[in-house]
Amino acid sequence: LESPGLPGRGREAAGTSFAAPHVSGVINLMLARGIEPSRIGPILEASAVDLGPAGWDGDYGHGLLNAYWALEEAVSFQVSVEKKAGGSWQQVKTFEKPLRDGELEPFVLAPGLYRVEAWLDMGKAGLLDRGDYYYRSPPLVLDDDSQVQAHLVLAELD
């Protein structure tokens, strides 16, 4: 940390001593919102942005605290698979995916033209709007032997 008023007198530091006040503050805000104490730990863990190797690790713990996601209890997002049929997209599979769960379970689709959408609803409930996180794949052509791997990167909508 560099002291703005005292150039050259700051020092670099990191660790739990710096994270603890931030986490404590978010916990207090969560309690003030009426979130049950027994749910706070799981929500903090599930809403943290994973850093380093997947999952908990010695350098980053559970990851970077995302105060907004924790306060909004954002622990999962929606995934929708749509198939092009007769000029329009029709939903064929939808499921909820935990934020902290890296891999999607494989599933089988009939040959056709598909796209994948993923959505973390953080704005007005049920409306794709500012503050939401969203991803839509380009069209994916599947034939009888196709295997597709999707890397879903949700970006915040402005």
PDB file of C-alpha atoms in Angstrom:
ATOM      1  CA  LEU A   1       0.000   0.000   0.000  1.00  0.00           C
ATOM      2  CA  GLU A   2       1.319   3.419  -0.862  1.00  0.00           C
ATOM      3  CA  SER A   3       0.392   6.343   1.330  1.00  0.00           C
ATOM      4  CA  PRO A   4      -0.830   9.135  -0.996  1.00  0.00           C
ATOM      5  CA  GLY A   5       0.470  11.908   1.253  1.00  0.00           C
ATOM      6  CA  LEU A   6       3.823  10.299   1.951  1.00  0.00           C
ATOM      7  CA  PRO A   7       5.459   9.129  -1.305  1.00  0.00           C
ATOM      8  CA  GLY A   8       7.945   6.326  -0.831  1.00  0.00           C
ATOM      9  CA  ARG A   9       6.792   5.652   2.736  1.00  0.00           C
ATOM     10  CA  GLY A  10       4.205   3.012   1.863  1.00  0.00           C
ATOM     11  CA  ARG A  11       4.847  -0.701   1.713  1.00  0.00           C
ATOM     12  CA  GLU A  12       3.469  -3.627  -0.194  1.00  0.00           C
ATOM     13  CA  ALA A  13       1.332  -6.018   1.810  1.00  0.00           C
ATOM     14  CA  ALA A  14      -1.345  -8.643   1.373  1.00  0.00           C
ATOM     15  CA  GLY A  15      -3.064 -11.447   3.236  1.00  0.00           C
ATOM     16  CA  THR A  16      -5.812 -12.120   5.716  1.00  0.00           C
ATOM     17  CA  SER A  17      -5.069  -8.965   7.713  1.00  0.00           C
ATOM     18  CA  PHE A  18      -6.152  -6.931   4.710  1.00  0.00           C
ATOM     19  CA  ALA A  19      -9.065  -9.162   3.704  1.00  0.00           C
ATOM     20  CA  ALA A  20     -10.625  -9.541   7.174  1.00  0.00           C
ATOM     21  CA  PRO A  21     -12.034  -5.990   7.473  1.00  0.00           C
ATOM     22  CA  HIS A  22     -13.624  -6.234   4.035  1.00  0.00           C
ATOM     23  CA  VAL A  23     -15.191  -9.609   4.726  1.00  0.00           C
ATOM     24  CA  SER A  24     -16.363  -8.454   8.167  1.00  0.00           C
ATOM     25  CA  GLY A  25     -18.010  -5.403   6.646  1.00  0.00           C
ATOM     26  CA  VAL A  26     -19.827  -7.492   4.034  1.00  0.00           C
ATOM     27  CA  ILE A  27     -20.968  -9.944   6.728  1.00  0.00           C
ATOM     28  CA  ASN A  28     -22.426  -7.051   8.717  1.00  0.00           C
ATOM     29  CA  LEU A  29     -24.247  -5.761   5.639  1.00  0.00           C
ATOM     30  CA  MET A  30     -25.593  -9.266   4.979  1.00  0.00           C
ATOM     31  CA  LEU A  31     -26.858  -9.528   8.560  1.00  0.00           C
ATOM     32  CA  ALA A  32     -28.464  -6.086   8.261  1.00  0.00           C
ATOM     33  CA  ARG A  33     -30.303  -7.342   5.158  1.00  0.00           C
ATOM     34  CA  GLY A  34     -31.725 -10.213   7.197  1.00  0.00           C
ATOM     35  CA  ILE A  35     -29.633 -13.023   5.746  1.00  0.00           C
ATOM     36  CA  GLU A  36     -29.527 -15.894   8.236  1.00  0.00           C
ATOM     37  CA  PRO A  37     -26.102 -16.281   9.890  1.00  0.00           C
ATOM     38  CA  SER A  38     -25.951 -19.976   8.947  1.00  0.00           C
ATOM     39  CA  ARG A  39     -26.186 -19.023   5.228  1.00  0.00           C
ATOM     40  CA  ILE A  40     -23.474 -16.355   5.238  1.00  0.00           C
ATOM     41  CA  GLY A  41     -20.445 -18.655   4.884  1.00  0.00           C
ATOM     42  CA  PRO A  42     -21.890 -20.668   2.001  1.00  0.00           C
ATOM     43  CA  ILE A  43     -23.031 -17.484   0.215  1.00  0.00           C
ATOM     44  CA  LEU A  44     -19.606 -15.834   0.593  1.00  0.00           C
ATOM     45  CA  GLU A  45     -17.901 -18.955  -0.731  1.00  0.00           C
ATOM     46  CA  ALA A  46     -20.326 -19.456  -3.628  1.00  0.00           C
ATOM     47  CA  SER A  47     -20.259 -15.807  -4.746  1.00  0.00           C
ATOM     48  CA  ALA A  48     -16.468 -15.297  -4.594  1.00  0.00           C
ATOM     49  CA  VAL A  49     -14.598 -14.912  -7.882  1.00  0.00           C
ATOM     50  CA  ASP A  50     -12.259 -17.887  -8.149  1.00  0.00           C
ATOM     51  CA  LEU A  51      -8.603 -16.958  -8.653  1.00  0.00           C
ATOM     52  CA  GLY A  52      -5.645 -19.202  -9.366  1.00  0.00           C
ATOM     53  CA  PRO A  53      -6.291 -22.953  -9.619  1.00  0.00           C
ATOM     54  CA  ALA A  54      -9.972 -23.983  -9.666  1.00  0.00           C
ATOM     55  CA  GLY A  55     -11.472 -24.245  -6.190  1.00  0.00           C
ATOM     56  CA  TRP A  56      -9.876 -23.448  -2.857  1.00  0.00           C
ATOM     57  CA  ASP A  57      -6.099 -23.030  -2.836  1.00  0.00           C
ATOM     58  CA  GLY A  58      -3.445 -21.824  -0.416  1.00  0.00           C
ATOM     59  CA  ASP A  59      -2.693 -18.588  -2.253  1.00  0.00           C
ATOM     60  CA  TYR A  60      -6.217 -17.295  -2.927  1.00  0.00           C
ATOM     61  CA  GLY A  61      -8.455 -19.266  -0.560  1.00  0.00           C
ATOM     62  CA  HIS A  62     -11.963 -19.273  -2.044  1.00  0.00           C
ATOM     63  CA  GLY A  63     -11.138 -16.279  -4.230  1.00  0.00           C
ATOM     64  CA  LEU A  64     -11.935 -12.595  -4.450  1.00  0.00           C
ATOM     65  CA  LEU A  65     -14.829 -11.307  -2.356  1.00  0.00           C
ATOM     66  CA  ASN A  66     -17.628  -9.962  -4.527  1.00  0.00           C
ATOM     67  CA  ALA A  67     -19.602  -7.873  -2.043  1.00  0.00           C
ATOM     68  CA  TYR A  68     -22.446  -7.102  -4.453  1.00  0.00           C
ATOM     69  CA  TRP A  69     -22.982 -10.743  -5.376  1.00  0.00           C
ATOM     70  CA  ALA A  70     -22.851 -11.750  -1.706  1.00  0.00           C
ATOM     71  CA  LEU A  71     -25.413  -9.123  -0.678  1.00  0.00           C
ATOM     72  CA  GLU A  72     -27.704 -10.144  -3.544  1.00  0.00           C
ATOM     73  CA  GLU A  73     -27.163 -13.842  -2.710  1.00  0.00           C
ATOM     74  CA  ALA A  74     -25.976 -14.530  -6.261  1.00  0.00           C
ATOM     75  CA  VAL A  75     -24.778 -18.117  -6.127  1.00  0.00           C
ATOM     76  CA  SER A  76     -25.941 -19.469  -9.498  1.00  0.00           C
ATOM     77  CA  PHE A  77     -26.854 -18.477 -13.033  1.00  0.00           C
ATOM     78  CA  GLN A  78     -29.280 -19.751 -15.662  1.00  0.00           C
ATOM     79  CA  VAL A  79     -28.176 -21.668 -18.749  1.00  0.00           C
ATOM     80  CA  SER A  80     -30.458 -22.138 -21.742  1.00  0.00           C
ATOM     81  CA  VAL A  81     -29.855 -24.254 -24.834  1.00  0.00           C
ATOM     82  CA  GLU A  82     -31.944 -23.226 -27.826  1.00  0.00           C
ATOM     83  CA  LYS A  83     -32.450 -24.936 -31.207  1.00  0.00           C
ATOM     84  CA  LYS A  84     -33.233 -23.160 -34.464  1.00  0.00           C
ATOM     85  CA  ALA A  85     -36.546 -24.472 -35.753  1.00  0.00           C
ATOM     86  CA  GLY A  86     -38.623 -22.930 -38.506  1.00  0.00           C
ATOM     87  CA  GLY A  87     -36.870 -19.566 -38.432  1.00  0.00           C
ATOM     88  CA  SER A  88     -37.016 -19.040 -34.666  1.00  0.00           C
ATOM     89  CA  TRP A  89     -35.057 -20.193 -31.620  1.00  0.00           C
ATOM     90  CA  GLN A  90     -36.846 -22.635 -29.320  1.00  0.00           C
ATOM     91  CA  GLN A  91     -35.649 -23.561 -25.847  1.00  0.00           C
ATOM     92  CA  VAL A  92     -34.789 -27.263 -25.548  1.00  0.00           C
ATOM     93  CA  LYS A  93     -32.928 -27.376 -22.238  1.00  0.00           C
ATOM     94  CA  THR A  94     -32.611 -24.999 -19.319  1.00  0.00           C
ATOM     95  CA  PHE A  95     -30.908 -25.431 -15.979  1.00  0.00           C
ATOM     96  CA  GLU A  96     -29.370 -23.537 -13.096  1.00  0.00           C
ATOM     97  CA  LYS A  97     -25.575 -23.656 -12.725  1.00  0.00           C
ATOM     98  CA  PRO A  98     -23.680 -22.817  -9.503  1.00  0.00           C
ATOM     99  CA  LEU A  99     -21.177 -19.965  -9.953  1.00  0.00           C
ATOM    100  CA  ARG A 100     -18.406 -22.029  -8.376  1.00  0.00           C
ATOM    101  CA  ASP A 101     -18.978 -25.265 -10.298  1.00  0.00           C
ATOM    102  CA  GLY A 102     -16.559 -25.338 -13.221  1.00  0.00           C
ATOM    103  CA  GLU A 103     -17.786 -28.064 -15.570  1.00  0.00           C
ATOM    104  CA  LEU A 104     -21.177 -28.578 -17.173  1.00  0.00           C
ATOM    105  CA  GLU A 105     -22.480 -32.115 -17.127  1.00  0.00           C
ATOM    106  CA  PRO A 106     -22.465 -33.574 -20.647  1.00  0.00           C
ATOM    107  CA  PHE A 107     -25.847 -34.000 -22.333  1.00  0.00           C
ATOM    108  CA  VAL A 108     -27.042 -35.274 -25.708  1.00  0.00           C
ATOM    109  CA  LEU A 109     -28.815 -33.183 -28.355  1.00  0.00           C
ATOM    110  CA  ALA A 110     -30.283 -34.204 -31.692  1.00  0.00           C
ATOM    111  CA  PRO A 111     -28.499 -32.905 -34.808  1.00  0.00           C
ATOM    112  CA  GLY A 112     -29.315 -29.289 -35.641  1.00  0.00           C
ATOM    113  CA  LEU A 113     -28.376 -25.634 -35.166  1.00  0.00           C
ATOM    114  CA  TYR A 114     -28.084 -24.543 -31.517  1.00  0.00           C
ATOM    115  CA  ARG A 115     -26.968 -21.659 -29.342  1.00  0.00           C
ATOM    116  CA  VAL A 116     -26.260 -21.420 -25.623  1.00  0.00           C
ATOM    117  CA  GLU A 117     -27.244 -18.504 -23.414  1.00  0.00           C
ATOM    118  CA  ALA A 118     -26.153 -17.919 -19.833  1.00  0.00           C
ATOM    119  CA  TRP A 119     -27.551 -15.235 -17.535  1.00  0.00           C
ATOM    120  CA  LEU A 120     -26.869 -14.006 -14.018  1.00  0.00           C
ATOM    121  CA  ASP A 121     -29.864 -11.793 -13.203  1.00  0.00           C
ATOM    122  CA  MET A 122     -28.577  -8.941 -11.015  1.00  0.00           C
ATOM    123  CA  GLY A 123     -30.815  -6.095 -12.235  1.00  0.00           C
ATOM    124  CA  LYS A 124     -34.578  -6.019 -12.347  1.00  0.00           C
ATOM    125  CA  ALA A 125     -35.791  -9.571 -11.717  1.00  0.00           C
ATOM    126  CA  GLY A 126     -36.660 -11.444 -14.901  1.00  0.00           C
ATOM    127  CA  LEU A 127     -35.538  -8.620 -17.214  1.00  0.00           C
ATOM    128  CA  LEU A 128     -32.243  -8.646 -19.122  1.00  0.00           C
ATOM    129  CA  ASP A 129     -30.934  -5.217 -18.162  1.00  0.00           C
ATOM    130  CA  ARG A 130     -27.999  -3.155 -16.906  1.00  0.00           C
ATOM    131  CA  GLY A 131     -25.994  -4.892 -14.179  1.00  0.00           C
ATOM    132  CA  ASP A 132     -26.857  -8.393 -15.377  1.00  0.00           C
ATOM    133  CA  TYR A 133     -24.142 -10.761 -16.574  1.00  0.00           C
ATOM    134  CA  TYR A 134     -24.882 -12.407 -19.912  1.00  0.00           C
ATOM    135  CA  TYR A 135     -23.406 -14.662 -22.579  1.00  0.00           C
ATOM    136  CA  ARG A 136     -24.742 -15.915 -25.920  1.00  0.00           C
ATOM    137  CA  SER A 137     -22.752 -18.333 -28.041  1.00  0.00           C
ATOM    138  CA  PRO A 138     -22.521 -18.084 -31.796  1.00  0.00           C
ATOM    139  CA  PRO A 139     -24.685 -20.671 -33.596  1.00  0.00           C
ATOM    140  CA  LEU A 140     -23.357 -24.217 -33.126  1.00  0.00           C
ATOM    141  CA  VAL A 141     -23.950 -26.848 -35.800  1.00  0.00           C
ATOM    142  CA  LEU A 142     -24.331 -30.370 -34.423  1.00  0.00           C
ATOM    143  CA  ASP A 143     -24.388 -33.493 -36.525  1.00  0.00           C
ATOM    144  CA  ASP A 144     -24.627 -37.127 -35.395  1.00  0.00           C
ATOM    145  CA  ASP A 145     -21.027 -37.309 -34.159  1.00  0.00           C
ATOM    146  CA  SER A 146     -20.534 -33.758 -32.859  1.00  0.00           C
ATOM    147  CA  GLN A 147     -19.155 -32.987 -29.451  1.00  0.00           C
ATOM    148  CA  VAL A 148     -19.126 -29.354 -28.405  1.00  0.00           C
ATOM    149  CA  GLN A 149     -17.369 -27.761 -25.496  1.00  0.00           C
ATOM    150  CA  ALA A 150     -18.624 -24.332 -24.496  1.00  0.00           C
ATOM    151  CA  HIS A 151     -16.578 -21.869 -22.468  1.00  0.00           C
ATOM    152  CA  LEU A 152     -19.165 -19.546 -20.939  1.00  0.00           C
ATOM    153  CA  VAL A 153     -17.784 -16.106 -20.132  1.00  0.00           C
ATOM    154  CA  LEU A 154     -20.504 -13.881 -18.768  1.00  0.00           C
ATOM    155  CA  ALA A 155     -19.960 -10.144 -19.269  1.00  0.00           C
ATOM    156  CA  GLU A 156     -21.691  -7.389 -17.316  1.00  0.00           C
ATOM    157  CA  LEU A 157     -24.270  -5.459 -19.342  1.00  0.00           C
ATOM    158  CA  ASP A 158     -23.970  -1.669 -19.399  1.00  0.00           C
TER     159      ASP A 158
END
